[in-house]
Coordinates of C-alpha atoms in Angstrom, one line a residue:
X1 CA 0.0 0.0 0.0
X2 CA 1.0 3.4 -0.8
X3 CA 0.5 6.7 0.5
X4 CA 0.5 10.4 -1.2
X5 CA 2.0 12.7 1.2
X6 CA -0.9 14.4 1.5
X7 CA -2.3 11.3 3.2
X8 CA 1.0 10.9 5.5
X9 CA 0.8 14.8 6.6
X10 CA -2.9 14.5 7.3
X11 CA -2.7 11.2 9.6
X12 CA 0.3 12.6 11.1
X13 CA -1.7 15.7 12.4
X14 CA -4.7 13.8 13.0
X15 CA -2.7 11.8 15.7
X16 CA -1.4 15.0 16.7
X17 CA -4.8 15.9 17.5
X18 CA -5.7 13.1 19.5
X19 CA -2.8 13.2 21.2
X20 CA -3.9 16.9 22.3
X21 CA -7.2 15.5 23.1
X22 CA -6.0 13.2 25.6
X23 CA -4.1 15.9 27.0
X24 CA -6.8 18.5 27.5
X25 CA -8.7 15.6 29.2
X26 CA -5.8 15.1 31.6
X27 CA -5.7 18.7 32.7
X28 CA -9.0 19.2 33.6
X29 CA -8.5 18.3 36.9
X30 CA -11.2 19.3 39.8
X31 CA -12.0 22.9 39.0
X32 CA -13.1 25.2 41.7
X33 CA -17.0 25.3 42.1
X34 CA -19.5 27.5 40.3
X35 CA -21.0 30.3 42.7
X36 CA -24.6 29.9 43.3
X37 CA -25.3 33.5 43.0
X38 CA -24.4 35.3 39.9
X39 CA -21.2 36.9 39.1
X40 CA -20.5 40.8 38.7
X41 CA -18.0 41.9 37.2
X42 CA -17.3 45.5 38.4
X43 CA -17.6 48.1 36.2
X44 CA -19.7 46.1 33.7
X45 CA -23.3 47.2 33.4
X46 CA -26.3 44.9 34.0
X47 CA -26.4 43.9 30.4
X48 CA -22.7 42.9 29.9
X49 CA -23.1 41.2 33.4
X50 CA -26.3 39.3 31.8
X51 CA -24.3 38.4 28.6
X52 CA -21.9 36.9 30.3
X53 CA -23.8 35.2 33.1
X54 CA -25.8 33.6 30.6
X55 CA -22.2 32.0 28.6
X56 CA -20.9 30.7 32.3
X57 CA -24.4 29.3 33.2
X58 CA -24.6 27.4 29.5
X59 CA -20.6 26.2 29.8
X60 CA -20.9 25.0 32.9
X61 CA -24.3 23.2 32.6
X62 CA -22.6 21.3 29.4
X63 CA -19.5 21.0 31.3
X64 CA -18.0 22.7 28.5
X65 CA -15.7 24.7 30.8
X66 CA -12.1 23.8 29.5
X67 CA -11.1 26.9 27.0
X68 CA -8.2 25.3 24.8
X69 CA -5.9 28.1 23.5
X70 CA -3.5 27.8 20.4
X71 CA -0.5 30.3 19.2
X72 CA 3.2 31.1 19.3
X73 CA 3.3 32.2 23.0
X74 CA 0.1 32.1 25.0
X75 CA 1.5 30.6 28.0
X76 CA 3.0 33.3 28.6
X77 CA -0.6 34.9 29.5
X78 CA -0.9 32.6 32.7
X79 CA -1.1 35.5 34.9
X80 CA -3.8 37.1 32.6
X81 CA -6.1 33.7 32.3
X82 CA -5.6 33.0 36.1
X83 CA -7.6 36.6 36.6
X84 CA -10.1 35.4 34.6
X85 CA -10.4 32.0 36.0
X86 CA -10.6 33.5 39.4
X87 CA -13.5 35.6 38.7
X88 CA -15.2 32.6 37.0
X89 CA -14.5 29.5 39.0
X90 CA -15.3 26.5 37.1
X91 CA -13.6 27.8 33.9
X92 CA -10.0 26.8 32.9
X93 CA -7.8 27.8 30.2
X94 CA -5.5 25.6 28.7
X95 CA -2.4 26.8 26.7
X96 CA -1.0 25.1 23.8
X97 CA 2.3 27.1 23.1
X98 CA 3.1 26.4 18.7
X99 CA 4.1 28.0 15.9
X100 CA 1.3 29.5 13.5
X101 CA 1.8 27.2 10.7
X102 CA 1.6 24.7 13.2
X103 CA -1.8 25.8 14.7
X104 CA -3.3 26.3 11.2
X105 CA -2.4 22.7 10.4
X106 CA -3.8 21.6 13.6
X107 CA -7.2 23.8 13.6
X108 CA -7.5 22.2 9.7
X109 CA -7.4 19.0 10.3
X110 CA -9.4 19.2 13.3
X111 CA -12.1 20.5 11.5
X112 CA -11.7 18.2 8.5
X113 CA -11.9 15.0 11.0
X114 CA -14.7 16.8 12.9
X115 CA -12.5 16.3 15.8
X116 CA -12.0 19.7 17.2
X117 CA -9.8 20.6 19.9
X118 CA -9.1 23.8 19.9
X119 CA -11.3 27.0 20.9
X120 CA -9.2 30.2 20.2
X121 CA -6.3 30.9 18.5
X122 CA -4.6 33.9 19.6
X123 CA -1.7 35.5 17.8
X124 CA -0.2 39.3 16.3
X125 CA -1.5 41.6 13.7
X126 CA -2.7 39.3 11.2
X127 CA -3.1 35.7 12.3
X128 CA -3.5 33.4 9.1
X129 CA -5.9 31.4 10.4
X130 CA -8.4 33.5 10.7
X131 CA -7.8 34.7 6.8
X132 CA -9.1 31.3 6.5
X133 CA -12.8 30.5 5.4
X134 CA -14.7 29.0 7.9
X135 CA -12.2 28.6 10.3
X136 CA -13.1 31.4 12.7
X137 CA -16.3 33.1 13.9
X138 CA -17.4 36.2 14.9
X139 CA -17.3 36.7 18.5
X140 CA -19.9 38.4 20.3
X141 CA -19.2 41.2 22.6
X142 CA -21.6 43.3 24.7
X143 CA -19.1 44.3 27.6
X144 CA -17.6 47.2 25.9
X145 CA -18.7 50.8 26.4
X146 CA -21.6 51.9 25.0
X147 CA -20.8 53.6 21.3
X148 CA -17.3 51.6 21.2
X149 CA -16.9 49.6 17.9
X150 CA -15.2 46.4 18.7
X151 CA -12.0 46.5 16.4
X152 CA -11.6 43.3 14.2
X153 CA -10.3 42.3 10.7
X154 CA -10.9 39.4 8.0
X155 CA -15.0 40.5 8.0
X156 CA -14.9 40.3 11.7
X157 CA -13.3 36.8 12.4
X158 CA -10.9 38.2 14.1
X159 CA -11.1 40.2 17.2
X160 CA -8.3 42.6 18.3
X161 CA -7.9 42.3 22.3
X162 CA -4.7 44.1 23.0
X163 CA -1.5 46.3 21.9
X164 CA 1.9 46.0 22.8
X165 CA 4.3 48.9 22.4
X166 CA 7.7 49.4 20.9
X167 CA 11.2 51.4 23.0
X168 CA 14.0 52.9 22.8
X169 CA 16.3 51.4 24.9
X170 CA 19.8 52.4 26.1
X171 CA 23.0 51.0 28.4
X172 CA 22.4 52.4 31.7
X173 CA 26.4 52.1 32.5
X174 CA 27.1 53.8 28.8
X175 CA 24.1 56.4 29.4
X176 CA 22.5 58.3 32.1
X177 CA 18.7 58.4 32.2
X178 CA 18.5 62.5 31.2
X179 CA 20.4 61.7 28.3
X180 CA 18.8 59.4 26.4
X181 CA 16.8 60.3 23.3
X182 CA 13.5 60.9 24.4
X183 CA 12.0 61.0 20.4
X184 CA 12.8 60.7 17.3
X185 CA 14.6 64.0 17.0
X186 CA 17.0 63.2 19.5
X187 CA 18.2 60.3 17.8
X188 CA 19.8 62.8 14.9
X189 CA 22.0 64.5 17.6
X190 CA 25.3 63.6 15.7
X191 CA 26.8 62.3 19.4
X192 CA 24.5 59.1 18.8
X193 CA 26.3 58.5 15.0
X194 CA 27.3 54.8 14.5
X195 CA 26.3 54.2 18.1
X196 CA 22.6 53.5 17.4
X197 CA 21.7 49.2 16.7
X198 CA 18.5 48.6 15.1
X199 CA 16.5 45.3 13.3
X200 CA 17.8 44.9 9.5
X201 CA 15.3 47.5 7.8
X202 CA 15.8 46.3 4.7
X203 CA 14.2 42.7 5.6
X204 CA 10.5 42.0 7.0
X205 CA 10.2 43.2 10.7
X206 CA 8.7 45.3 12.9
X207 CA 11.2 48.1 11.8
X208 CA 10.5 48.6 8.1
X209 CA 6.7 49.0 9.3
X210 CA 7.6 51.5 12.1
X211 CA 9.2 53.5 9.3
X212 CA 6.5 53.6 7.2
X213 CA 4.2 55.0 10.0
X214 CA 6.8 58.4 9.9
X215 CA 6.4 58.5 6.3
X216 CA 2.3 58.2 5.9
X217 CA 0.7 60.9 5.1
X218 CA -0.7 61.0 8.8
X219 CA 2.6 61.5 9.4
X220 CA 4.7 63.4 7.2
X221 CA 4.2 67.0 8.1
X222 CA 5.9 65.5 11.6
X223 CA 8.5 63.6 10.4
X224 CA 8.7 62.3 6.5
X225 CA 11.4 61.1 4.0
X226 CA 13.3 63.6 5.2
X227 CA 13.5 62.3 9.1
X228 CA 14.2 58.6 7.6
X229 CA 17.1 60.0 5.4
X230 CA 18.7 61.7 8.1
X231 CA 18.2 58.7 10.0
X232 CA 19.7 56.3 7.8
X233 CA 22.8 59.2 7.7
X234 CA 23.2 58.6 11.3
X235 CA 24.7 55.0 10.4
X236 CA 22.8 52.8 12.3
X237 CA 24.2 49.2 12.9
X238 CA 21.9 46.4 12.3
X239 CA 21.6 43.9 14.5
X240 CA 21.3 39.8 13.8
X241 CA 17.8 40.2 14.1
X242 CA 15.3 42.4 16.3
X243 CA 15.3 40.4 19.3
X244 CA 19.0 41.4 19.7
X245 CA 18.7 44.4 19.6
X246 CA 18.4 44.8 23.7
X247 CA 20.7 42.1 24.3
X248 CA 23.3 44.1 22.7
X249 CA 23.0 47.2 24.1
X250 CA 22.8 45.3 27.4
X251 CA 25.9 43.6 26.1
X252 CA 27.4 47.1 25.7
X253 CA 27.8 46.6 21.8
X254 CA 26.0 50.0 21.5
X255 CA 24.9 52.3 23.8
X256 CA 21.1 52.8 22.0
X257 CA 18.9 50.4 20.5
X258 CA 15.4 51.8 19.2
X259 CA 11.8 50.3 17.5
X260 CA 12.8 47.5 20.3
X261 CA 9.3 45.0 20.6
X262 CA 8.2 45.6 24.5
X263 CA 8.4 41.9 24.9
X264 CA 11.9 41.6 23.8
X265 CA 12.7 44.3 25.7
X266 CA 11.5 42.5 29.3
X267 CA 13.1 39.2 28.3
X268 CA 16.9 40.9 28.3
X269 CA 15.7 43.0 31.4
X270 CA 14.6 40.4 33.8
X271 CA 17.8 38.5 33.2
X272 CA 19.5 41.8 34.8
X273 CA 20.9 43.4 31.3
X274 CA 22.0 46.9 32.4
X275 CA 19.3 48.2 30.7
X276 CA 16.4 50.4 30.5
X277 CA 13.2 51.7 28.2
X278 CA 12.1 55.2 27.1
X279 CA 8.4 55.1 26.4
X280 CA 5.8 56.9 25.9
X281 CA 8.0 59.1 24.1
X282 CA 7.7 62.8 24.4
X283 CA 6.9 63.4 20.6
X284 CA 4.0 61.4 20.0
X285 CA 5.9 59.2 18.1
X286 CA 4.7 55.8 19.6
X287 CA 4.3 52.4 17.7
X288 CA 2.0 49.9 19.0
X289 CA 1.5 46.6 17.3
X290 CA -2.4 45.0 17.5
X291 CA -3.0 41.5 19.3
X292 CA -6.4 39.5 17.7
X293 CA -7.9 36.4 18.6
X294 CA -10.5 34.6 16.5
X295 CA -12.9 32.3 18.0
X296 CA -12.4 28.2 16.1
X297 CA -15.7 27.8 14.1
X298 CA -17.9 25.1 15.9
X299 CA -15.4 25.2 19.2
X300 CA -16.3 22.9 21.5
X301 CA -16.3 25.4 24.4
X302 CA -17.8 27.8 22.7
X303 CA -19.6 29.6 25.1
X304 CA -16.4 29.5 27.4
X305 CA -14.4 31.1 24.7
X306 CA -17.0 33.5 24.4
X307 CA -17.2 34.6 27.8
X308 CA -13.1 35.0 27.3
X309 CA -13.4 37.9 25.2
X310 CA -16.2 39.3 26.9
X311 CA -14.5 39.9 30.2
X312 CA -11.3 40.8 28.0
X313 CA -13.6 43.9 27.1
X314 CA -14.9 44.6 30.4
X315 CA -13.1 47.2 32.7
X316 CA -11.9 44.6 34.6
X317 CA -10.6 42.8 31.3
X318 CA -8.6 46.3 30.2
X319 CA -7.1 46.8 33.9
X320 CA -5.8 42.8 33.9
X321 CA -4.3 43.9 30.1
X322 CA -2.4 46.7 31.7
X323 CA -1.8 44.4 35.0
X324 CA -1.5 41.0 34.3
X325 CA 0.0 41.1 30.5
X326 CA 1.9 44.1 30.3
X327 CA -0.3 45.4 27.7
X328 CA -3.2 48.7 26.4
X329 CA -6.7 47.3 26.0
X330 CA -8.6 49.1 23.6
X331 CA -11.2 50.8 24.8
X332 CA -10.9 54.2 25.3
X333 CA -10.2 54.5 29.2
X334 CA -8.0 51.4 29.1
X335 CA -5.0 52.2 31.2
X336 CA -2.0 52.7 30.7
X337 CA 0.5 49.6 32.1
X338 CA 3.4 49.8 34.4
X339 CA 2.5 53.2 35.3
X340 CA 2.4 54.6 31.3
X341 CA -0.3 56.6 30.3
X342 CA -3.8 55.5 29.7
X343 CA -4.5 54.9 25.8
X344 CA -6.7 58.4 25.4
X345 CA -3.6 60.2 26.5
X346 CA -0.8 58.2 24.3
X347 CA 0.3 59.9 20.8
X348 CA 0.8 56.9 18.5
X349 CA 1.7 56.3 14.7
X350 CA -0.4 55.0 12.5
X351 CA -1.4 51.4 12.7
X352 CA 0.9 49.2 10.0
X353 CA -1.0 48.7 6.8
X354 CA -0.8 44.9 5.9
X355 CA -1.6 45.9 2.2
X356 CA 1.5 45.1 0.6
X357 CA 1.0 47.3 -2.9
X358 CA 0.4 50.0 -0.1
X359 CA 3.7 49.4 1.6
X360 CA 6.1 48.9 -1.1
X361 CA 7.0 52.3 -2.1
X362 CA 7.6 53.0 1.2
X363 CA 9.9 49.6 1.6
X364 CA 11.8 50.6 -2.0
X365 CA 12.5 54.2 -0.1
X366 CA 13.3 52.5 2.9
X367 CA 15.8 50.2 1.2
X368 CA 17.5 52.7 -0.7
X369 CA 18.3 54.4 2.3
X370 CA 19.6 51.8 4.7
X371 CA 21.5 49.9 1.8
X372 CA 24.7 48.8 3.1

């Protein structure tokens, strides 16, 4: 007997999937109890509270209560989920930490074999999946203040939750705290030439879109292709890749690393790198990436998964954002985390543009200038 490998790659994920199956039994465990009376979350009014009441009362009946969550790194969420477990006893969330071409494969082939597993995926700006037919649905919020349009993509399959922020970052052995370049401007101050480390602009990454948001037309009265040419004049060294950027100004490679991902920034910090963040920054000049989530089509938890973003959306949701995952929510009081300010007082750029006939001018400009 032969088989295509078509055949091989499909049975090879579908016993991937029961493998995961027979793990998400095992974790259930003994959850804590249901509350007999109903649970109010504060801030929410009686509606949102009824919404979402009325998606713990039908998970828990069906003892549907296990969320199962797919994407590159949602474990690192724990402290977030354990917030929202704690104010829904019963409901658990279980985190399946994978690559995104892994999860589509996975969410696939679950719902070719009917077999579904998983209940969310949750991943960056654009997850794939949920550019997928039929994949996704809509979720269905009613916890967010009244007039606020829930912000999603892909006809509304996915659901943007969160934003994370891009620094500066400098040495703090190499440079006091009053020194370092507090915008964009300050970057040009010819002291900072050749000393400045950056992600490769001329490849895909988070810097490339960064400095297309200073060239929109939002944005070029401010700063322009003019402010990237200077820029590039300042000789900034590239580094392997983003994520090094921190590690070597920590290092001491370079004193000043800038468009720094907030994430990588934390990793190089709580391993005790001599080094610090400047954000907000003082000329409105902010990036913030978007964080979605789209709901698996037919999940077998649905309600649960529901209930997720629901809560996520509530004012208790947007402080455990701040709180609990280091991130803005989105609604327009959201605060601010680790003490930055809320999102109605931040300046930002431009959100990226995923269109890629609308970004390539802006790439060919970028690449011209940061040619090496």
């Amino acid at each position: 007997m032969t088989f295509s490998r078509t055949t091989l790659r499909l049975a090879t994920a579908t016993l991937a999937v029961g493998a995961l199956a027979a793990l998400t039994a095992c974790s259930s465990g003994t959850a804590a109890a249901k509350p007999d009376a109903p649970i109010e979350v504060p801030g929410t009014g009686a509606a949102g509270n009824a919404h979402m009441n009325d998606l713990y009362d039908k998970a828990v009946s069906a003892g549907k209560t296990d969320i199962v969550v797919y994407g590159p790194s949602v474990s690192s969420q724990k402290a977030l989920f354990k917030a929202f477990t704690d104010r829904f006893p019963g409901i658990k969330v279980v985190q399946q930490d994978q690559p995104d071409a892994q999860s589509i494969t996975k969410i696939e082939t679950e719902a070719q074999s009917g077999n579904r597993i998983a209940d969310i995926y949750d991943g960056g700006e654009s997850p794939q999946v949920a550019a997928k037919p039929d994949l996704c649905t809509k979720a269905d919020v009613k916890t967010a203040p009244d007039g606020f349009e829930i912000p999603t993509n892909f006809d509304g399959r996915l659901t943007y939750y969160a934003m994370r922020y891009f620094v500066f970052v400098y040495n703090t052995d190499m440079v006091k705290e009053n020194e370092a370049p507090k915008n964009w401007k300050d970057l040009l101050d010819p002291k900072w030439k050749g000393k400045i480390t950056v992600g490769d602009p001329t490849v895909p990454g988070g810097i490339r879109y960064i400095l297309t948001s200073l060239m929109v037309p939002e944005s070029a009265d401010k700063w322009g292709k003019p402010y990237v040419e200077a820029l590039a004049q300042q000789d900034v060294q590239f580094a392997q890749s983003e994520p090094n950027v921190p590690a070597d100004v920590a290092s001491g490679r370079f004193p000043i690393g800038i468009a720094v991902y907030q994430g990588f920034y934390e990793d190089v910090k709580a391993k005790g790198g001599p080094v610090a963040a400047v954000f907000p920054l003082d000329d409105g000049g902010n990036f913030m990436s978007r964080t979605g989530m789209c709901i698996v089509n037919k999940a077998p938890h649905a309600d649960a998964a529901q209930l997720y973003i629901n809560w996520l959306y509530s004012p208790e949701g947007q402080k455990a954002l701040a709180e609990k995952n280091k991130s803005y929510g989105w609604t327009p009081d959201a605060p601010g985390p680790q003490g930055a300010p809320a999102l109605s007082k931040l300046g930002r750029l431009p959100f990226s543009n995923p269109d890629p006939n609308f970004n390539q001018p802006y790439f060919d400009f970028i690449n011209a200038q940061f040619k090496k």
